[in-house]
Short mmCIF file of C-alpha atoms and ligand atoms in Angstrom, two decimals:
data_model
loop_
_atom_site.label_atom_id
_atom_site.label_comp_id
_atom_site.label_asym_id
_atom_site.label_seq_id
_atom_site.Cartn_x
_atom_site.Cartn_y
_atom_site.Cartn_z
CA MET A 1491 29.56 7.33 -5.60
CA SER A 1492 31.06 6.98 -2.13
CA ARG A 1493 34.39 5.26 -1.53
CA CYS A 1494 32.70 2.86 0.89
CA TYR A 1495 30.25 1.81 -1.83
CA LEU A 1496 33.15 1.19 -4.23
CA ASN A 1497 35.01 -0.83 -1.58
CA ILE A 1498 32.03 -3.08 -1.05
CA ASN A 1499 31.68 -3.56 -4.79
CA ILE A 1500 35.34 -4.44 -5.27
CA ASN A 1501 35.07 -7.17 -2.60
CA LEU A 1502 31.92 -8.47 -4.23
CA ILE A 1503 33.54 -8.61 -7.65
CA LEU A 1504 36.58 -10.43 -6.25
CA HIS A 1505 34.28 -12.87 -4.52
CA LEU A 1506 32.29 -13.56 -7.65
CA ASN A 1507 35.49 -13.98 -9.65
CA LEU A 1508 34.41 -11.60 -12.38
CA THR A 1509 36.84 -10.58 -15.11
CA SER A 1510 40.21 -9.29 -13.95
CA THR A 1511 39.86 -6.32 -16.33
CA LEU A 1512 36.83 -5.00 -14.50
CA THR A 1513 38.44 -5.59 -11.13
CA SER A 1514 41.64 -3.79 -12.07
CA THR A 1515 39.69 -0.86 -13.51
CA LEU A 1516 37.84 -0.41 -10.24
CA THR A 1517 41.03 -0.86 -8.23
CA SER A 1518 42.79 1.89 -10.17
CA THR A 1519 39.75 4.14 -9.75
CA LEU A 1520 40.02 3.65 -6.00
CA THR A 1521 43.74 4.34 -6.07
CA LEU A 1522 43.06 7.53 -8.02
CA PHE A 1523 40.57 8.65 -5.38
CA LYS A 1524 43.08 7.93 -2.63
CA ASN A 1525 45.77 9.90 -4.46
CA GLN A 1526 43.60 12.99 -4.78
CA LYS A 1527 42.98 13.13 -1.03
CA ALA A 1528 45.15 15.81 0.60
CA LYS A 1529 47.82 14.13 2.72
CA HIS A 1530 48.15 17.30 4.75
CA MET A 1531 47.32 20.96 4.25
CA ILE A 1532 50.15 23.04 2.84
CA TYR A 1533 50.68 26.40 4.52
CA MET A 1534 51.79 29.35 2.41
CA ALA A 1535 52.43 32.96 3.38
CA ASP A 1536 50.17 35.52 1.75
CA THR A 1537 52.56 38.45 2.02
CA ALA A 1538 55.40 40.12 0.14
CA ASN A 1539 56.76 41.88 3.22
CA LEU A 1540 60.32 40.56 3.37
CA ASP A 1541 60.77 41.24 7.11
CA GLU A 1542 57.58 39.34 7.88
CA LEU A 1543 58.62 36.51 5.61
CA ARG A 1544 62.11 36.27 7.08
CA GLU A 1545 60.65 35.96 10.56
CA LEU A 1546 57.99 33.46 9.50
CA TYR A 1547 60.47 31.32 7.60
CA SER A 1548 62.66 31.09 10.73
CA PHE A 1549 60.13 28.86 12.47
CA PHE A 1550 56.97 28.16 10.47
CA PRO A 1551 57.00 25.10 8.16
CA LEU A 1552 55.87 27.06 5.11
CA GLU A 1553 55.88 25.63 1.60
CA GLY A 1554 55.57 28.82 -0.39
CA VAL A 1555 54.53 32.42 -0.81
CA THR A 1556 51.67 33.98 -2.74
CA THR A 1557 51.39 37.55 -3.96
CA ASN A 1558 48.89 39.71 -5.75
CA PRO A 1559 49.18 43.35 -6.86
CA THR A 1560 47.62 44.60 -3.59
CA ILE A 1561 50.01 42.57 -1.44
CA LEU A 1562 52.97 43.73 -3.54
CA SER A 1563 51.86 47.35 -3.26
CA HIS A 1564 52.12 47.03 0.56
CA SER A 1565 55.63 45.61 0.43
CA GLY A 1566 57.34 48.97 -0.05
CA HIS A 1567 59.39 47.60 -2.95
CA LYS A 1568 59.08 47.36 -6.70
CA LEU A 1569 58.09 43.99 -8.15
CA SER A 1570 61.65 42.99 -9.12
CA GLU A 1571 63.00 43.58 -5.59
CA SER A 1572 60.07 41.90 -3.84
CA ILE A 1573 60.06 38.75 -5.93
CA GLN A 1574 63.85 38.51 -5.85
CA GLY A 1575 63.78 38.71 -2.05
CA ILE A 1576 60.96 36.17 -1.82
CA GLN A 1577 62.76 33.79 -4.12
CA GLU A 1578 65.90 33.91 -1.97
CA LEU A 1579 63.89 33.19 1.16
CA VAL A 1580 61.76 30.31 -0.09
CA GLY A 1581 64.57 28.40 -1.81
CA THR A 1582 62.87 25.50 -3.54
CA GLY A 1583 59.44 26.40 -2.10
CA MET A 1584 56.62 27.64 -4.30
CA VAL A 1585 56.29 31.26 -5.44
CA HIS A 1586 52.87 32.23 -6.84
CA VAL A 1587 53.04 35.53 -8.71
CA GLN A 1588 49.87 37.14 -10.03
CA MET A 1589 49.78 38.43 -13.60
CA ILE A 1590 48.78 42.06 -14.03
CA SER A 1591 47.86 41.75 -17.73
CA VAL A 1592 44.28 41.28 -18.88
CA GLU A 1593 44.74 40.09 -22.47
CA THR A 1594 45.60 36.43 -23.01
CA ASP A 1595 48.79 37.01 -25.01
CA ASP A 1596 50.02 39.57 -22.51
CA MET A 1597 49.40 37.20 -19.58
CA VAL A 1598 51.35 34.48 -21.34
CA ARG A 1599 54.19 36.85 -22.17
CA GLU A 1600 54.21 38.21 -18.62
CA ALA A 1601 54.37 34.75 -17.03
CA LYS A 1602 57.18 33.64 -19.33
CA LYS A 1603 59.09 36.84 -18.62
CA TYR A 1604 58.91 36.43 -14.81
CA ARG A 1605 59.93 32.82 -15.05
CA SER A 1606 63.09 33.67 -16.98
CA TYR A 1607 63.79 37.05 -15.31
CA PHE A 1608 63.96 35.46 -11.85
CA ASP A 1609 65.45 32.24 -13.14
CA PHE A 1610 62.56 30.30 -11.61
CA GLY A 1611 62.26 26.59 -12.10
CA ASP A 1612 59.28 24.42 -11.33
CA ASN A 1613 58.55 26.33 -8.15
CA PHE A 1614 57.08 29.25 -10.11
CA TYR A 1615 53.29 29.47 -10.41
CA ALA A 1616 51.63 32.03 -12.68
CA LYS A 1617 48.54 33.28 -10.87
CA ILE A 1618 45.82 33.92 -13.43
CA PRO A 1619 42.38 35.38 -12.65
CA VAL A 1620 39.45 33.30 -13.88
CA THR A 1621 38.35 35.55 -16.74
CA ALA A 1622 37.68 34.26 -20.25
CA ASN A 1623 41.11 35.53 -21.29
CA GLY A 1624 42.57 33.94 -18.17
CA TYR A 1625 41.19 30.48 -18.95
CA LYS A 1626 42.69 30.76 -22.43
CA ALA A 1627 46.06 31.76 -20.97
CA MET A 1628 45.98 28.85 -18.48
CA ARG A 1629 45.84 26.27 -21.25
CA ILE A 1630 48.61 27.97 -23.24
CA LEU A 1631 50.86 28.26 -20.17
CA LYS A 1632 50.27 24.65 -19.13
CA ASP A 1633 51.12 23.50 -22.65
CA ALA A 1634 54.32 25.54 -22.37
CA GLY A 1635 55.19 23.69 -19.14
CA ILE A 1636 54.45 26.56 -16.75
CA ASN A 1637 52.58 25.94 -13.49
CA VAL A 1638 49.28 27.76 -13.11
CA THR A 1639 47.28 28.94 -10.11
CA ALA A 1640 43.78 30.07 -11.01
CA THR A 1641 42.77 32.92 -8.74
CA VAL A 1642 39.95 35.30 -7.74
CA ILE A 1643 37.61 32.30 -7.55
CA PHE A 1644 34.17 32.66 -6.00
CA THR A 1645 32.32 29.58 -7.28
CA GLN A 1646 32.80 25.85 -7.59
CA GLN A 1647 32.13 26.13 -11.35
CA GLN A 1648 34.92 28.66 -11.88
CA ALA A 1649 37.29 26.27 -10.11
CA LEU A 1650 36.12 23.24 -12.08
CA VAL A 1651 36.56 25.01 -15.41
CA ALA A 1652 40.00 26.28 -14.34
CA MET A 1653 41.14 22.75 -13.53
CA LYS A 1654 39.85 21.56 -16.89
CA ALA A 1655 41.89 24.39 -18.45
CA GLY A 1656 44.93 22.92 -16.70
CA ALA A 1657 45.25 24.88 -13.44
CA ASP A 1658 47.44 23.16 -10.85
CA PHE A 1659 45.92 25.13 -7.99
CA VAL A 1660 42.58 26.90 -7.69
CA ALA A 1661 42.25 29.72 -5.17
CA PRO A 1662 38.76 30.39 -3.77
CA TYR A 1663 38.44 33.61 -1.74
CA VAL A 1664 36.97 32.46 1.56
CA ASN A 1665 36.59 35.69 3.51
CA ARG A 1666 35.38 37.71 0.54
CA LEU A 1667 32.68 35.05 0.03
CA ASP A 1668 31.71 35.16 3.70
CA ASN A 1669 31.48 38.95 3.48
CA ILE A 1670 28.88 38.84 0.72
CA SER A 1671 26.67 36.49 2.74
CA SER A 1672 27.94 33.48 0.84
CA HIS A 1673 29.80 30.53 2.35
CA GLY A 1674 33.52 30.34 1.64
CA ILE A 1675 34.06 27.07 3.48
CA GLU A 1676 31.27 25.37 1.54
CA VAL A 1677 32.75 26.51 -1.78
CA VAL A 1678 36.13 25.08 -0.69
CA GLY A 1679 34.44 21.84 0.40
CA ASP A 1680 32.57 21.52 -2.91
CA ILE A 1681 35.77 21.98 -4.94
CA VAL A 1682 37.61 19.40 -2.82
CA GLU A 1683 34.70 16.99 -3.36
CA ASN A 1684 34.80 17.60 -7.14
CA ILE A 1685 38.52 16.84 -7.22
CA GLU A 1686 37.95 13.57 -5.38
CA THR A 1687 34.83 12.59 -7.32
CA TYR A 1688 36.26 13.28 -10.76
CA GLY A 1689 39.89 12.37 -9.98
CA LEU A 1690 41.08 15.81 -11.09
CA LYS A 1691 44.73 16.79 -10.85
CA GLY A 1692 44.13 20.28 -9.44
CA ARG A 1693 44.50 21.22 -5.78
CA VAL A 1694 42.64 23.78 -3.69
CA LEU A 1695 44.67 26.72 -2.43
CA ALA A 1696 42.20 28.39 -0.09
CA ALA A 1697 42.84 32.14 0.10
CA SER A 1698 41.47 35.34 1.62
CA PHE A 1699 41.23 34.72 5.36
CA LYS A 1700 40.39 37.08 8.18
CA THR A 1701 39.98 34.61 11.05
CA VAL A 1702 41.75 31.55 12.43
CA ASP A 1703 38.37 29.81 12.49
CA GLN A 1704 38.10 30.09 8.68
CA ILE A 1705 41.52 28.42 8.39
CA TYR A 1706 40.50 25.69 10.84
CA ARG A 1707 37.37 25.01 8.83
CA VAL A 1708 39.04 24.85 5.39
CA SER A 1709 41.58 22.40 6.80
CA MET A 1710 38.69 20.24 8.09
CA ALA A 1711 37.02 20.54 4.65
CA GLY A 1712 40.12 18.90 3.13
CA SER A 1713 41.71 21.92 1.46
CA HIS A 1714 45.07 20.92 0.00
CA ALA A 1715 46.65 24.28 0.79
CA ALA A 1716 45.93 27.63 2.39
CA THR A 1717 47.65 30.96 1.92
CA ILE A 1718 47.55 33.08 5.04
CA SER A 1719 48.68 36.53 6.21
CA ALA A 1720 51.62 36.80 8.63
CA GLU A 1721 49.31 38.04 11.37
CA LEU A 1722 47.00 35.01 11.11
CA LEU A 1723 49.91 32.57 10.80
CA HIS A 1724 51.13 33.86 14.16
CA GLN A 1725 47.66 33.74 15.67
CA LEU A 1726 46.91 30.20 14.61
CA ILE A 1727 49.88 28.73 16.49
CA THR A 1728 49.43 30.68 19.72
CA HIS A 1729 47.20 29.96 22.70
CA PRO A 1730 47.23 31.65 26.12
CA MET A 1731 47.00 28.26 27.86
CA THR A 1732 50.17 27.17 26.06
CA ASP A 1733 51.96 30.29 27.35
CA ILE A 1734 50.74 29.68 30.90
CA GLY A 1735 51.76 25.99 30.72
CA VAL A 1736 55.25 26.79 29.43
CA LYS A 1737 55.73 29.50 32.08
CA GLN A 1738 54.76 27.10 34.88
CA PHE A 1739 57.22 24.45 33.61
CA GLU A 1740 59.94 27.07 33.66
CA ILE A 1741 59.16 27.95 37.28
CA ASP A 1742 58.96 24.32 38.40
CA ALA A 1743 62.24 23.47 36.68
CA GLU A 1744 64.24 26.02 38.68
CA GLY A 1745 67.16 24.41 40.53
CA LEU A 1746 66.05 20.95 39.45
CA TYR A 1747 67.97 20.22 36.28
CA ASP A 1748 71.66 19.57 37.08
CA ILE A 1749 72.94 18.21 33.77
CA GLU A 1750 74.76 20.79 31.66
CA PHE A 1751 73.86 21.08 27.98
C1 E4P B 1371 45.77 35.13 -2.39
O1 E4P B 1371 46.50 34.74 -3.22
C2 E4P B 1371 44.70 36.13 -2.56
O2 E4P B 1371 45.03 37.02 -3.56
C3 E4P B 1371 44.47 36.80 -1.25
O3 E4P B 1371 44.41 35.82 -0.22
C4 E4P B 1371 43.26 37.68 -1.21
O4 E4P B 1371 43.06 38.09 0.12
P1 E4P B 1371 42.12 39.32 0.53
O5 E4P B 1371 40.72 38.93 0.25
O6 E4P B 1371 42.39 39.48 2.01
O7 E4P B 1371 42.58 40.50 -0.25
#
């Protein structure tokens, strides 16, 4: 049911003076829909390279870092050093660490261990793949008060089930979907629509990008967050026309500004 349709109905009900209970129920439904709408897309860095992260964090308004075993294997450090370094850099920002275990109990133990080992607070997210064991672990971890990011998602159904199992974020793999002749942006759009339609608490953390255009399109599809490589984060803020414009201003300003600062 579209928001516009609900708006019209609320006005109608007010006009007809129907019961206040019905009116307030519809009003809170509308408020819920509004709340689920992303206010802005969160940018996160999809890298464990501490030099890259240090540079990015010096200028890019990032709200967190995501890792997976592949990303960590490229960092040149063991897990403890990488995560420690990331934690120091992000401060109160989010740190999403993927579990390596495959059995439910092991995933739960692993997540709890990382949370205490690194003295994480609420900014720690246990990244759990959407396997049967993973779904089970999500519920257990949520009940234990640990944030969960469901990952390795390729379908809207996997995401929906993960959110029902308690996942705070769901991470669909955009580029990997595009590469198998599927449509990553559409999957992201469908999950966003589900969240709005059903008033779910989960948020979409779009992942796996190879082009700036994919990032542009997930932001237009209403993704709540995107995790992006250092290379693409640099690319998405640069434009040759910006460089030319800035250079020309520099030239034109020569000898003109006579106030010291
Ligand atoms: C993020 O958390 C994902 O693990 C990551 O974006 C996957 O990216 P890839 O498809 O480039 O490996």
